[in-house]
Short mmCIF file of C-alpha atoms in Angstrom, two decimals:
data_model
loop_
_atom_site.label_atom_id
_atom_site.label_comp_id
_atom_site.label_asym_id
_atom_site.label_seq_id
_atom_site.Cartn_x
_atom_site.Cartn_y
_atom_site.Cartn_z
CA MET M 1 28.47 129.81 102.84
CA ALA M 2 30.93 130.74 105.61
CA SER M 3 34.46 131.21 106.45
CA LYS M 4 36.10 129.56 109.29
CA ILE M 5 39.86 130.27 110.67
CA GLU M 6 41.56 127.18 112.21
CA ALA M 7 45.14 126.47 113.39
CA GLY M 8 45.92 129.72 111.10
CA LYS M 9 44.16 128.86 107.70
CA LEU M 10 41.03 130.13 106.05
CA GLU M 11 38.44 127.24 105.52
CA TRP M 12 35.04 127.37 103.78
CA ARG M 13 32.25 125.58 104.73
CA ILE M 14 28.45 125.26 102.83
CA SER M 15 25.06 125.16 104.65
CA VAL M 16 23.19 122.00 104.02
CA ASP M 17 19.46 120.81 104.19
CA ASN M 18 19.63 119.52 107.45
CA GLY M 19 21.26 122.57 109.14
CA THR M 20 24.53 121.09 109.40
CA THR M 21 27.77 123.01 107.66
CA GLU M 22 30.50 121.03 105.14
CA ARG M 23 33.87 121.70 104.19
CA LEU M 24 34.02 123.23 100.93
CA VAL M 25 36.86 121.19 99.37
CA PRO M 26 38.07 122.69 95.72
CA THR M 27 38.67 120.64 93.11
CA TYR M 28 41.27 120.42 90.40
CA GLY M 29 41.13 120.16 86.81
CA PRO M 30 43.54 117.10 85.07
CA SER M 31 46.26 119.90 84.39
CA LYS M 32 46.39 121.12 87.95
CA ARG M 33 46.40 117.34 89.25
CA ILE M 34 49.17 116.57 86.98
CA PHE M 35 51.39 119.65 88.13
CA LEU M 36 51.02 118.90 91.51
CA TRP M 37 51.89 115.09 90.79
CA LEU M 38 55.04 116.75 89.17
CA LYS M 39 55.97 119.02 91.78
CA GLY M 40 55.80 116.09 94.61
CA PHE M 41 57.75 114.17 92.40
CA VAL M 42 60.65 116.90 92.13
CA MET M 43 60.57 117.49 95.84
CA LYS M 44 60.73 114.05 97.08
CA VAL M 45 62.19 112.36 94.63
CA ILE M 46 65.04 114.84 92.78
CA LEU M 47 65.56 116.92 95.41
CA GLU M 48 65.96 114.37 97.99
CA GLN M 49 68.76 112.48 95.72
CA ILE M 50 70.21 116.01 95.44
CA ALA M 51 70.40 116.39 99.00
CA LYS M 52 71.87 112.82 99.63
CA SER M 53 74.60 113.04 97.13
CA MET M 54 75.76 116.70 98.83
CA ARG M 55 75.47 115.14 102.16
CA ASN M 56 77.65 112.15 101.03
CA ILE M 57 80.31 114.57 99.15
CA TRP M 58 80.37 116.65 102.16
CA ARG M 59 81.19 113.54 104.34
CA ILE M 60 84.31 112.56 101.89
CA GLY M 61 85.70 115.74 102.90
CA ALA M 62 84.78 115.80 106.32
CA ASP M 63 86.25 112.04 107.15
CA ASP M 64 89.55 112.89 105.25
CA PRO M 65 90.25 116.81 105.00
CA ALA M 66 93.33 115.73 103.08
CA LYS M 67 91.43 115.24 99.80
CA ALA M 68 89.90 118.81 100.10
CA VAL M 69 93.39 119.99 100.33
CA HIS M 70 94.74 118.03 97.54
CA CYS M 71 91.94 119.36 95.09
CA LEU M 72 92.53 122.96 96.71
CA LYS M 73 96.33 122.61 95.65
CA VAL M 74 95.67 121.14 91.98
CA GLY M 75 93.41 124.00 91.21
CA LEU M 76 96.33 126.47 92.50
CA ALA M 77 98.87 124.59 90.49
CA LEU M 78 96.67 125.05 87.05
CA SER M 79 95.51 128.65 88.23
CA LEU M 80 99.51 129.38 88.35
CA VAL M 81 100.73 127.58 85.09
CA SER M 82 97.75 129.19 83.00
CA ILE M 83 99.74 132.25 83.49
CA PHE M 84 102.41 131.02 81.13
CA TYR M 85 99.14 130.78 78.50
CA TYR M 86 97.40 133.89 79.00
CA MET M 87 100.32 136.29 79.50
CA ARG M 88 101.92 137.13 75.63
CA PRO M 89 105.57 137.86 76.87
CA LEU M 90 105.08 134.20 78.80
CA TYR M 91 103.18 132.80 76.08
CA ASP M 92 105.99 133.66 73.35
CA GLY M 93 108.83 133.07 76.16
CA VAL M 94 107.99 129.39 75.37
CA GLY M 95 107.49 129.54 72.04
CA GLY M 96 103.74 128.77 72.13
CA ASN M 97 104.01 125.56 74.14
CA ALA M 98 102.74 126.43 77.33
CA MET M 99 99.87 123.75 77.10
CA TRP M 100 102.57 121.09 77.88
CA ALA M 101 103.40 122.93 81.07
CA ILE M 102 99.14 122.44 81.74
CA ILE M 103 99.36 118.89 80.62
CA THR M 104 102.48 118.15 83.18
CA VAL M 105 100.32 119.68 86.08
CA VAL M 106 97.68 117.59 85.17
CA VAL M 107 99.33 114.12 84.54
CA VAL M 108 102.15 114.28 87.39
CA PHE M 109 100.48 115.97 90.56
CA GLU M 110 99.35 113.18 93.19
CA SER M 111 98.06 113.78 96.49
CA THR M 112 101.15 112.85 98.45
CA VAL M 113 104.86 114.24 98.10
CA GLY M 114 106.08 111.08 97.34
CA ALA M 115 104.00 110.47 94.25
CA THR M 116 104.43 113.72 92.61
CA PHE M 117 108.26 113.55 93.20
CA SER M 118 107.89 110.25 91.43
CA LYS M 119 106.05 111.26 88.44
CA CYS M 120 107.83 114.90 88.24
CA VAL M 121 111.51 113.27 88.35
CA ASN M 122 110.29 110.32 86.00
CA ARG M 123 109.19 112.86 83.55
CA VAL M 124 112.04 115.24 83.66
CA VAL M 125 114.56 112.34 83.19
CA ALA M 126 112.77 110.36 80.29
CA THR M 127 111.81 113.61 78.39
CA ILE M 128 115.29 114.86 78.31
CA LEU M 129 116.72 111.05 77.82
CA ALA M 130 114.17 110.25 75.18
CA GLY M 131 114.83 113.95 73.52
CA THR M 132 118.56 113.68 73.18
CA LEU M 133 118.08 110.29 71.98
CA GLY M 134 115.65 111.14 69.56
CA ILE M 135 117.69 114.35 68.18
CA ALA M 136 120.64 112.02 67.92
CA VAL M 137 118.80 109.17 66.03
CA HIS M 138 117.32 112.13 63.74
CA TRP M 139 120.94 113.43 62.80
CA VAL M 140 121.81 109.63 62.12
CA ALA M 141 119.04 109.13 59.82
CA THR M 142 119.57 112.53 58.00
CA GLN M 143 122.96 111.17 57.33
CA SER M 144 121.90 108.39 56.08
CA GLY M 145 120.61 109.62 52.98
CA LYS M 146 118.01 107.49 51.23
CA ALA M 147 117.76 105.13 54.44
CA GLU M 148 116.56 107.53 56.59
CA ILE M 149 112.95 106.14 56.97
CA PHE M 150 114.32 102.56 57.92
CA VAL M 151 116.83 104.21 60.11
CA THR M 152 114.31 105.84 62.11
CA ALA M 153 111.96 103.19 61.80
CA CYS M 154 114.08 101.15 63.06
CA SER M 155 115.51 103.02 66.15
CA VAL M 156 111.61 103.42 67.15
CA PHE M 157 111.01 99.84 67.44
CA LEU M 158 114.36 99.40 68.76
CA PHE M 159 113.98 101.47 71.80
CA ALA M 160 110.36 100.93 72.05
CA PHE M 161 110.33 97.19 72.69
CA THR M 162 113.63 98.04 74.93
CA ALA M 163 111.42 100.52 77.17
CA THR M 164 108.43 98.34 76.98
CA TYR M 165 110.19 94.84 78.21
CA SER M 166 111.74 97.15 81.05
CA ARG M 167 107.85 97.56 82.13
CA PHE M 168 108.11 94.03 83.46
CA VAL M 169 111.03 93.95 85.10
CA PRO M 170 109.29 93.89 89.16
CA SER M 171 112.22 96.38 90.52
CA PHE M 172 112.24 98.27 87.54
CA LYS M 173 108.24 98.81 87.57
CA SER M 174 107.78 99.61 90.46
CA ARG M 175 109.65 103.40 90.52
CA PHE M 176 110.15 103.62 86.96
CA ASP M 177 107.33 102.33 85.12
CA TYR M 178 105.95 106.11 84.71
CA GLY M 179 109.09 107.00 83.24
CA ALA M 180 109.42 104.38 80.59
CA MET M 181 106.17 105.23 79.23
CA ILE M 182 106.91 109.08 78.90
CA PHE M 183 110.35 107.92 77.44
CA ILE M 184 108.34 106.00 74.62
CA LEU M 185 106.00 108.74 74.29
CA THR M 186 108.79 111.91 73.81
CA PHE M 187 111.14 109.07 71.75
CA SER M 188 108.23 108.66 69.04
CA LEU M 189 106.96 112.11 69.03
CA VAL M 190 111.13 113.68 68.37
CA SER M 191 112.36 111.08 65.95
CA VAL M 192 108.89 110.61 63.82
CA GLY M 193 108.24 114.05 63.81
CA GLY M 194 111.73 115.71 63.16
CA TYR M 195 110.98 113.89 60.01
CA ARG M 196 108.81 116.80 59.16
CA VAL M 197 110.09 119.24 61.21
CA ASP M 198 112.78 121.34 60.37
CA LYS M 199 113.81 123.11 63.57
CA LEU M 200 113.71 120.36 65.77
CA PHE M 201 116.35 121.38 68.25
CA ASP M 202 114.20 124.36 68.97
CA MET M 203 110.88 122.53 69.55
CA ALA M 204 112.63 119.99 71.94
CA GLN M 205 114.40 122.85 73.84
CA GLN M 206 110.81 124.47 74.05
CA ARG M 207 108.87 120.85 75.25
CA ALA M 208 111.26 120.66 77.78
CA SER M 209 111.02 124.33 79.25
CA THR M 210 107.62 123.93 79.37
CA ILE M 211 107.67 120.44 81.33
CA ALA M 212 110.66 122.21 83.71
CA ILE M 213 107.87 124.66 84.32
CA GLY M 214 105.19 122.56 85.14
CA THR M 215 106.93 119.99 87.27
CA SER M 216 108.71 122.77 89.16
CA ILE M 217 105.05 124.36 90.31
CA CYS M 218 103.94 120.82 91.27
CA ILE M 219 107.22 120.10 93.16
CA VAL M 220 106.79 123.59 94.89
CA ILE M 221 103.03 123.81 95.68
CA THR M 222 102.65 119.84 97.13
CA VAL M 223 105.98 120.34 99.25
CA PHE M 224 105.44 123.62 100.71
CA LEU M 225 101.27 123.91 101.11
CA CYS M 226 99.96 121.69 103.10
CA PRO M 227 102.45 118.82 102.56
CA ILE M 228 101.14 115.33 102.57
CA TRP M 229 103.78 112.74 103.32
CA ALA M 230 103.41 109.13 102.30
CA GLY M 231 106.07 108.11 104.80
CA SER M 232 103.93 109.42 107.40
CA GLN M 233 100.91 107.95 106.56
CA LEU M 234 103.11 104.40 106.33
CA ASN M 235 104.10 105.21 109.52
CA ARG M 236 100.68 105.64 110.81
CA LEU M 237 99.34 102.84 108.98
CA VAL M 238 102.00 100.32 110.44
CA GLN M 239 101.19 101.80 113.73
CA CYS M 240 97.61 101.39 113.59
CA ASN M 241 98.01 97.78 112.57
CA PHE M 242 99.83 97.23 115.86
CA VAL M 243 97.34 98.38 118.15
CA LYS M 244 94.49 96.49 115.99
CA LEU M 245 96.22 93.19 116.43
CA ALA M 246 96.44 94.10 120.01
CA ASP M 247 92.57 94.63 120.45
CA SER M 248 92.12 91.72 117.96
CA LEU M 249 94.08 89.51 120.48
CA ASP M 250 92.31 90.45 123.21
CA GLY M 251 88.88 90.44 122.21
CA CYS M 252 89.36 87.04 120.71
CA VAL M 253 90.74 85.50 124.04
CA ALA M 254 88.23 87.43 126.13
CA GLU M 255 85.26 86.16 123.90
CA TYR M 256 86.00 82.68 124.30
CA PHE M 257 86.45 82.82 127.89
CA LYS M 258 83.55 84.85 128.66
CA LYS M 259 80.70 83.75 130.93
CA LYS M 260 77.72 82.44 128.78
CA ASP M 261 75.58 84.51 131.70
CA VAL M 262 77.01 87.75 130.83
CA SER M 263 74.95 90.18 129.26
CA THR M 264 75.87 92.98 127.02
CA ASN M 265 74.09 95.55 125.33
CA GLU M 266 74.06 95.88 121.46
CA ASN M 267 76.45 98.85 121.40
CA GLU M 268 79.07 96.86 123.50
CA ASP M 269 78.79 93.91 121.36
CA GLU M 270 78.87 95.95 118.23
CA GLU M 271 82.30 97.77 119.48
CA THR M 272 83.40 94.36 120.47
CA ASN M 273 82.65 92.68 116.98
CA LYS M 274 84.57 95.76 115.27
CA LYS M 275 87.40 95.19 117.38
CA LEU M 276 87.56 91.30 116.94
CA GLN M 277 87.71 91.52 113.03
CA GLY M 278 90.67 94.32 113.21
CA PHE M 279 92.95 91.36 112.18
CA LYS M 280 91.54 91.45 108.77
CA CYS M 281 92.48 94.98 107.91
CA VAL M 282 96.07 93.79 108.59
CA LEU M 283 95.56 91.02 106.21
CA ASN M 284 94.34 93.74 103.52
CA SER M 285 96.89 96.20 103.97
CA LYS M 286 100.00 94.51 102.27
CA GLY M 287 99.60 96.43 98.60
CA THR M 288 99.06 100.05 100.41
CA GLU M 289 102.63 99.14 102.62
CA GLU M 290 104.09 98.20 99.52
CA ALA M 291 102.85 101.27 97.49
CA MET M 292 103.76 103.66 100.33
CA ALA M 293 106.88 102.54 100.87
CA ASN M 294 107.90 102.80 97.19
CA LEU M 295 106.58 106.45 97.10
CA ALA M 296 108.23 107.44 100.62
CA ARG M 297 111.62 106.96 99.16
CA TRP M 298 111.04 109.94 96.76
CA GLU M 299 110.20 112.07 99.53
CA PRO M 300 113.17 114.52 101.15
CA ALA M 301 113.53 114.34 104.64
CA HIS M 302 110.82 115.43 107.00
CA GLY M 303 109.93 115.03 110.51
CA SER M 304 111.42 112.22 112.10
CA PHE M 305 112.41 110.77 108.72
CA ASN M 306 115.86 111.02 107.50
CA PHE M 307 116.34 111.20 103.65
CA ARG M 308 117.61 107.73 103.56
CA HIS M 309 114.94 106.29 106.07
CA PRO M 310 114.65 102.42 105.65
CA TRP M 311 111.14 102.51 103.85
CA GLN M 312 111.59 98.97 103.02
CA GLN M 313 111.80 97.60 106.71
CA TYR M 314 108.22 98.77 106.72
CA VAL M 315 106.83 96.24 104.70
CA LYS M 316 108.94 93.72 106.42
CA ILE M 317 107.35 94.56 109.40
CA GLY M 318 104.19 94.42 107.48
CA ALA M 319 104.94 91.10 106.57
CA ALA M 320 105.71 89.65 110.20
CA MET M 321 102.48 91.47 110.94
CA ARG M 322 100.04 89.47 108.70
CA ARG M 323 101.84 86.30 110.04
CA CYS M 324 100.84 87.25 113.29
CA ALA M 325 97.29 88.20 111.79
CA TYR M 326 96.80 84.70 110.13
CA CYS M 327 97.00 83.38 113.61
CA LEU M 328 94.24 85.63 115.20
CA GLU M 329 92.20 84.50 112.07
CA ASN M 330 92.45 81.24 113.04
CA LEU M 331 91.55 82.19 116.56
CA SER M 332 88.58 83.69 115.41
CA ILE M 333 87.50 80.45 113.53
CA CYS M 334 88.12 78.31 116.81
CA MET M 335 86.03 80.81 119.01
CA ASN M 336 83.18 81.06 116.30
CA TYR M 337 83.32 76.53 116.09
CA GLU M 338 80.41 76.19 118.19
CA THR M 339 79.81 72.64 117.27
CA GLU M 340 82.77 71.50 119.74
CA GLN M 341 82.46 73.81 122.63
CA ALA M 342 84.80 72.47 125.49
CA PRO M 343 83.43 72.29 129.04
CA ASP M 344 83.49 75.15 131.18
CA GLN M 345 85.28 73.10 133.83
CA VAL M 346 88.52 72.58 131.23
CA LYS M 347 87.90 76.04 129.85
CA ASN M 348 88.46 77.74 134.06
CA HIS M 349 91.63 75.14 133.86
CA PHE M 350 93.08 77.22 131.18
CA GLY M 351 91.26 80.63 130.93
CA GLU M 352 93.96 82.47 133.55
CA ALA M 353 96.87 81.16 131.49
CA CYS M 354 95.53 82.40 128.15
CA MET M 355 94.34 85.73 129.28
CA SER M 356 97.82 86.29 130.86
CA LEU M 357 99.59 85.20 127.74
CA SER M 358 96.90 87.21 125.68
CA SER M 359 97.60 90.23 127.96
CA ALA M 360 101.24 89.98 127.74
CA SER M 361 101.69 89.81 124.10
CA SER M 362 98.89 92.70 123.53
CA LYS M 363 101.17 95.01 125.78
CA ILE M 364 104.23 93.92 123.43
CA LEU M 365 101.96 95.04 120.44
CA ARG M 366 100.95 98.31 121.83
CA GLU M 367 104.58 99.08 122.84
CA LEU M 368 105.45 98.60 119.18
CA ALA M 369 103.03 100.42 117.97
CA ASP M 370 104.76 103.50 120.64
CA MET M 371 107.60 102.67 119.18
CA ILE M 372 106.65 103.44 115.59
CA LYS M 373 104.53 106.45 116.36
CA ASN M 374 107.49 108.09 118.53
CA THR M 375 110.38 106.77 116.51
CA ARG M 376 112.12 105.53 119.50
CA LYS M 377 113.30 102.67 121.07
CA SER M 378 111.72 100.99 124.14
CA SER M 379 113.25 101.09 127.47
CA LYS M 380 110.96 98.10 128.73
CA MET M 381 110.47 95.70 125.86
CA ASP M 382 113.38 93.14 127.02
CA TYR M 383 110.99 93.23 129.96
CA LEU M 384 107.83 92.60 128.56
CA VAL M 385 109.08 90.03 125.90
CA PHE M 386 110.60 88.12 129.13
CA ASP M 387 106.80 88.36 130.57
CA MET M 388 105.93 86.92 127.50
CA ASN M 389 108.05 84.25 127.48
CA SER M 390 107.07 83.26 131.10
CA ALA M 391 103.43 83.23 130.01
CA VAL M 392 104.39 80.86 127.27
CA GLN M 393 106.12 78.52 130.09
CA GLU M 394 103.15 78.91 132.43
CA LEU M 395 100.80 78.21 129.78
CA GLN M 396 102.44 74.77 128.66
CA GLU M 397 102.93 73.77 132.53
CA THR M 398 99.04 73.89 132.43
CA LEU M 399 98.62 72.05 129.51
CA LYS M 400 100.68 69.30 130.93
CA ILE M 401 98.18 68.91 134.16
CA VAL M 402 94.60 68.92 131.77
CA PRO M 403 92.21 67.12 134.40
CA ILE M 404 91.03 63.79 133.40
CA GLU M 405 87.69 63.95 134.83
CA ILE M 406 84.60 66.54 134.88
CA ASN M 407 81.38 66.89 136.91
CA ARG M 408 78.53 64.86 135.99
CA PRO M 409 75.63 66.99 134.53
CA GLU M 410 72.44 67.29 136.92
CA GLU M 411 70.33 65.64 134.21
CA ASP M 412 72.65 62.52 133.91
CA VAL M 413 71.86 61.78 137.68
CA LYS M 414 69.31 59.19 137.21
CA SER M 415 68.84 58.25 141.06
CA GLU M 416 69.55 59.00 144.43
CA LYS M 417 71.85 56.32 144.87
CA ASP M 418 73.76 58.36 141.82
CA LYS M 419 73.69 61.77 143.67
CA GLU M 420 75.26 60.11 146.82
CA GLY M 421 78.06 58.13 145.11
CA ASP M 422 80.95 59.31 142.41
CA ARG M 423 79.34 62.18 140.22
CA THR M 424 82.44 62.27 138.01
CA MET M 425 83.04 61.30 134.66
CA ALA M 426 85.61 60.56 131.72
CA MET M 427 86.73 63.45 129.83
CA SER M 428 87.19 62.41 126.04
CA LEU M 429 89.86 63.95 123.95
CA HIS M 430 87.45 65.67 121.80
CA GLU M 431 86.11 67.93 124.39
CA ILE M 432 89.81 69.08 125.31
CA LEU M 433 90.85 69.62 121.59
CA PRO M 434 89.24 72.97 121.07
CA VAL M 435 91.05 74.39 123.77
CA ALA M 436 94.12 72.77 123.28
CA THR M 437 93.73 74.29 119.55
CA LEU M 438 93.42 77.74 120.91
CA VAL M 439 96.05 77.48 123.32
CA SER M 440 98.42 76.17 120.35
CA LEU M 441 97.57 78.99 118.53
CA LEU M 442 98.50 81.36 121.04
CA ILE M 443 101.83 80.15 121.61
CA GLU M 444 102.88 80.22 118.13
CA ASN M 445 101.15 83.55 117.82
CA ALA M 446 103.69 84.42 120.65
CA ALA M 447 106.71 83.30 118.76
CA ARG M 448 105.20 85.35 115.86
CA ILE M 449 105.27 88.34 117.79
CA GLN M 450 108.93 88.03 118.55
CA THR M 451 109.96 87.60 115.31
CA THR M 452 107.77 90.80 114.84
CA VAL M 453 109.91 92.07 117.53
CA GLU M 454 113.11 91.37 116.27
CA ALA M 455 111.97 93.34 112.68
CA VAL M 456 111.06 96.41 114.54
CA ASP M 457 114.24 96.40 116.19
CA GLU M 458 115.83 96.16 112.88
CA LEU M 459 114.40 99.30 111.79
CA ALA M 460 115.24 101.21 114.81
CA ASN M 461 118.77 99.95 114.14
CA LEU M 462 118.66 101.17 110.91
CA ALA M 463 116.85 104.64 110.98
CA ASP M 464 119.08 105.41 114.41
CA PHE M 465 116.00 105.76 116.71
CA LYS M 466 116.96 107.80 119.80
CA GLN M 467 116.45 105.64 123.11
CA ASP M 468 113.15 106.66 125.39
CA SER M 469 114.45 108.84 128.28
CA LYS M 470 111.71 107.01 130.49
CA LYS M 471 112.61 104.77 133.18
CA LYS M 472 112.26 100.92 132.52
CA THR M 473 109.46 99.29 134.03
CA GLY M 474 111.35 96.20 134.54
CA CYS M 475 114.54 94.33 134.89
CA ASN M 476 116.68 95.23 132.26
CA ASN M 477 118.86 92.21 132.23
CA ALA M 478 115.89 89.77 131.82
CA LYS M 479 117.06 87.17 130.04
CA GLN M 480 114.54 86.12 127.03
CA THR M 481 113.90 82.44 127.25
CA PRO M 482 113.10 80.61 123.86
CA LEU M 483 109.95 79.57 122.92
CA SER M 484 108.66 76.37 122.29
CA SER M 485 105.74 74.52 120.83
#
């Protein structure tokens, strides 16, 4: 038996009868094999899953650091409010109800300033109003003698019914739904609990003070420590949607009139497809825009936004953008409908005019994105709209002179006599219809873009946007010609 070192490992070999050596492989018992299998299972399955989960968790925070910041702020708020529970003087000062301050922080602290303000104001106002009414109902019930239980039960039914019904009113629900729920809870606790509690006023006062402490800590931390403004997020969302619409419009038209023999790599195709589908983000952003607009109304003045900033106008702008996105969705369907491909001669006839209108329209969308981003009026919007309307007229003129004949395909030429003769053939309506559909959609989209421009101009006037200091790139006196389809 001999030992040999190979690649840094000690290997044992045994001599056999023919003069050669064989590697000595150790044998394991059943228990050893089971242990090795369990070890491999733990290393490959469990540890790999843990590592994958940790990478996903890290990626969530890396992609959106605001989420990690929000978690830190929640932890800080709970740590500060818990001092009222740990320190005896503070604990005695709130009458042993410090836990209500902790509960308040847990339920009202949200990621954005507007959401936190909304819940804090709703909770404080609803608590004070419900507590006052509960004490008043308790006093009336105690003065009614034997009818105390009847008065309390009727009051709970009446106020609970009214508050619950108000939650079905859309205008009330969007802003005060949480307050209505807190009102029902507080009124029920005070009015019903007062039947067994002697010092009802002291209890209500202590509960109100602890809620005020919790909401104050939430407001201070969410405003002064890395604030996340719902208004800024709404402004950024609308701006990004304008850019996505412009990219989708350019991508759809360019893809439709692209030459078939032009080759692209996979990365370019993936990037192009991503831009083409950008309009879907605009179509799916309605709920987010409305929620952010409602929350932004609660926020104080910040950045370029005043206290009375017209946040609801962003909802109107979003609706106008979605009307443009519906046109782009139809453009995408028209582009992908391969059973009705128009001849290349027809595409070449309309290609330049369509590309010109697409370019003019996308420039307006990007200019609107800059207006929203910089909160300034555009100095060249009139020129861009005039340019788009001119492109619409040019496309309409091109539509009036559609060629009625196209070149005959080579495979259709059957004899030499045909080659020397007329090589043209009449064009059918079926061949023109796909391009005509695309042209009509582009013209309709231009009209909807002009409506979007009017909505953004209304926002600029209501929010008192400052005039852009840059010089206009075109004629200021260019008149906007009406669009006609």
